[in-house]
Short mmCIF file of C-alpha atoms in Angstrom, two decimals:
data_model
loop_
_atom_site.label_atom_id
_atom_site.label_comp_id
_atom_site.label_asym_id
_atom_site.label_seq_id
_atom_site.Cartn_x
_atom_site.Cartn_y
_atom_site.Cartn_z
CA GLY A 1 -0.04 0.14 -0.11
CA LEU A 2 2.52 2.27 0.02
CA CYS A 3 3.23 3.46 -3.39
CA SER A 4 1.31 6.03 -5.29
CA TRP A 5 -2.42 5.79 -6.11
CA LYS A 6 -1.76 5.89 -9.87
CA ILE A 7 -0.22 2.51 -9.53
CA LEU A 8 -2.81 0.51 -7.25
CA GLU A 9 -5.28 2.21 -9.96
CA GLU A 10 -3.46 0.87 -13.14
CA ILE A 11 -2.79 -2.70 -11.65
CA ALA A 12 -6.56 -3.28 -9.61
CA PRO A 13 -8.23 -3.92 -12.75
CA HIS A 14 -6.23 -7.01 -13.82
CA VAL A 15 -6.01 -8.79 -10.11
CA ASP A 16 -8.72 -10.58 -8.45
CA GLN A 17 -7.10 -10.47 -4.87
CA ILE A 18 -4.33 -8.13 -2.97
CA LEU A 19 -2.61 -8.82 -0.19
CA TYR A 20 -2.45 -5.79 2.03
CA ASP A 21 -0.29 -5.38 5.13
CA ILE A 22 -1.92 -2.53 7.95
CA LYS A 23 0.59 -2.78 10.82
CA CYS A 24 -0.45 0.06 13.32
CA MET A 25 -3.22 2.57 13.29
CA ASP A 26 -1.12 5.30 15.54
CA HIS A 27 0.77 7.50 12.99
CA ALA A 28 3.75 8.19 15.11
CA ARG A 29 4.29 4.45 16.18
CA HIS A 30 4.31 3.48 12.58
CA ARG A 31 6.95 6.08 11.86
CA GLN A 32 9.42 4.94 14.58
CA ALA A 33 8.94 1.34 13.96
CA THR A 34 8.82 1.35 10.08
CA GLY A 35 10.82 4.83 9.08
CA VAL A 36 7.57 5.78 7.00
CA SER A 37 4.30 7.18 7.56
CA ASN A 38 1.05 4.95 7.30
CA GLU A 39 -1.14 7.79 5.99
CA ARG A 40 -0.56 6.76 2.32
CA ILE A 41 -1.32 3.25 3.21
CA LEU A 42 -4.73 3.86 4.83
CA GLU A 43 -5.66 6.34 2.14
CA ASN A 44 -4.83 3.76 -0.64
CA PHE A 45 -6.39 1.12 1.34
CA ALA A 46 -9.73 3.39 1.61
CA GLU A 47 -9.46 4.32 -1.88
CA LEU A 48 -9.01 0.66 -3.33
CA ARG A 49 -12.58 -0.31 -1.25
CA ARG A 50 -14.28 2.72 -2.27
CA ARG A 51 -13.12 2.23 -6.32
CA PHE A 52 -12.86 -1.30 -6.76
CA PRO A 53 -15.51 -2.85 -4.27
CA ASP A 54 -15.35 -6.27 -5.95
CA ILE A 55 -11.53 -6.88 -5.85
CA ALA A 56 -10.72 -9.58 -2.51
CA ILE A 57 -8.54 -7.62 -0.02
CA VAL A 58 -6.71 -9.59 2.43
CA VAL A 59 -5.25 -7.52 4.82
CA ARG A 60 -2.16 -8.92 6.84
CA THR A 61 -1.12 -7.80 10.37
CA PRO A 62 2.26 -9.08 11.49
CA ILE A 63 2.06 -9.03 15.32
CA VAL A 64 5.19 -7.93 16.65
CA PRO A 65 6.04 -7.83 20.52
CA GLY A 66 6.22 -4.60 21.86
CA PHE A 67 4.63 -3.00 18.80
CA ASN A 68 1.51 -3.96 17.84
CA ASP A 69 0.17 -6.97 20.26
CA THR A 70 -2.27 -5.23 22.36
CA GLU A 71 -6.34 -5.96 22.13
CA GLN A 72 -5.96 -2.45 21.41
CA ASP A 73 -3.97 -2.22 18.55
CA ILE A 74 -5.93 -5.12 16.76
CA ARG A 75 -9.04 -3.57 17.65
CA ALA A 76 -7.88 -0.19 16.04
CA ILE A 77 -6.98 -1.74 12.80
CA ALA A 78 -10.14 -4.27 12.86
CA ASP A 79 -12.76 -1.43 13.51
CA TRP A 80 -10.82 1.12 10.71
CA ILE A 81 -11.11 -1.53 8.03
CA ASP A 82 -14.64 -2.21 8.58
CA ARG A 83 -15.48 1.67 8.29
CA ALA A 84 -12.88 2.27 5.43
CA GLY A 85 -15.07 -0.44 3.54
CA GLY A 86 -13.68 -4.15 4.75
CA SER A 87 -11.83 -6.63 3.63
CA CYS A 88 -12.73 -10.32 2.64
CA ALA A 89 -10.05 -11.23 5.47
CA HIS A 90 -7.96 -10.10 8.29
CA GLU A 91 -4.80 -12.45 9.12
CA LEU A 92 -2.83 -12.22 12.05
CA LEU A 93 0.78 -13.26 11.65
CA PRO A 94 2.94 -13.95 13.89
CA TYR A 95 6.47 -12.15 13.95
CA HIS A 96 9.33 -14.18 12.65
CA GLY A 97 13.24 -13.55 13.16
CA PHE A 98 13.66 -14.46 9.27
CA GLY A 99 15.04 -10.90 8.23
CA ALA A 100 17.64 -11.44 11.00
CA PRO A 101 20.24 -12.93 8.78
CA LYS A 102 19.75 -10.75 5.72
CA TYR A 103 20.57 -7.68 7.96
CA ARG A 104 24.15 -9.22 9.28
CA LYS A 105 24.80 -10.06 5.50
CA LEU A 106 24.24 -6.31 4.74
CA GLY A 107 26.38 -5.57 7.81
CA ARG A 108 23.33 -4.06 9.38
CA SER A 109 22.17 -4.22 13.19
CA TYR A 110 18.60 -5.90 12.98
CA PRO A 111 16.09 -3.98 15.31
CA LEU A 112 14.09 -6.22 16.88
CA GLU A 113 17.20 -8.84 17.63
CA HIS A 114 15.78 -9.59 20.91
CA ALA A 115 11.94 -9.81 20.00
CA LYS A 116 10.25 -13.22 20.48
CA PRO A 117 7.40 -14.60 18.72
CA PRO A 118 4.22 -14.52 19.93
CA SER A 119 2.84 -17.61 22.00
CA GLU A 120 0.20 -19.71 20.43
CA ALA A 121 -2.29 -18.42 23.30
CA ARG A 122 -1.15 -14.52 22.42
CA MET A 123 -2.03 -15.29 18.80
CA ALA A 124 -5.70 -17.03 20.05
CA ALA A 125 -6.42 -14.31 21.82
CA LEU A 126 -5.53 -11.44 19.33
CA ARG A 127 -7.47 -13.60 16.74
CA ALA A 128 -10.95 -13.46 18.59
CA ILE A 129 -10.75 -10.04 17.75
CA VAL A 130 -11.02 -9.63 14.24
CA PRO A 131 -13.82 -10.83 12.28
CA SER A 132 -13.24 -14.12 10.45
#
């Protein structure tokens, strides 16, 4: 979703499904964690729903401990998705550290080096919040 609307507008008529990441509703926390604002991501999602209501959009939210792993965070995302036109599914994906080796190969420090994946019980509790 972090692209110009023109790109999405050109692609949308040619697809039947879009996987769309929404990580956090809080603008400042999103910028701090990712380095970019979420405003364009959210605007593009809402515009996709308005202009292309028949395209199946699967929203994916990676659950990162200490960033977006509270009931409040997930409820805020789910409520916003609903107000923006809904999605055909909302998947909560547990954090994993698979990116750490890539950072090391690039000689960079991995900002989530000490993060642990959420437990199955935690994921189940968060999944209970989002509509199935």
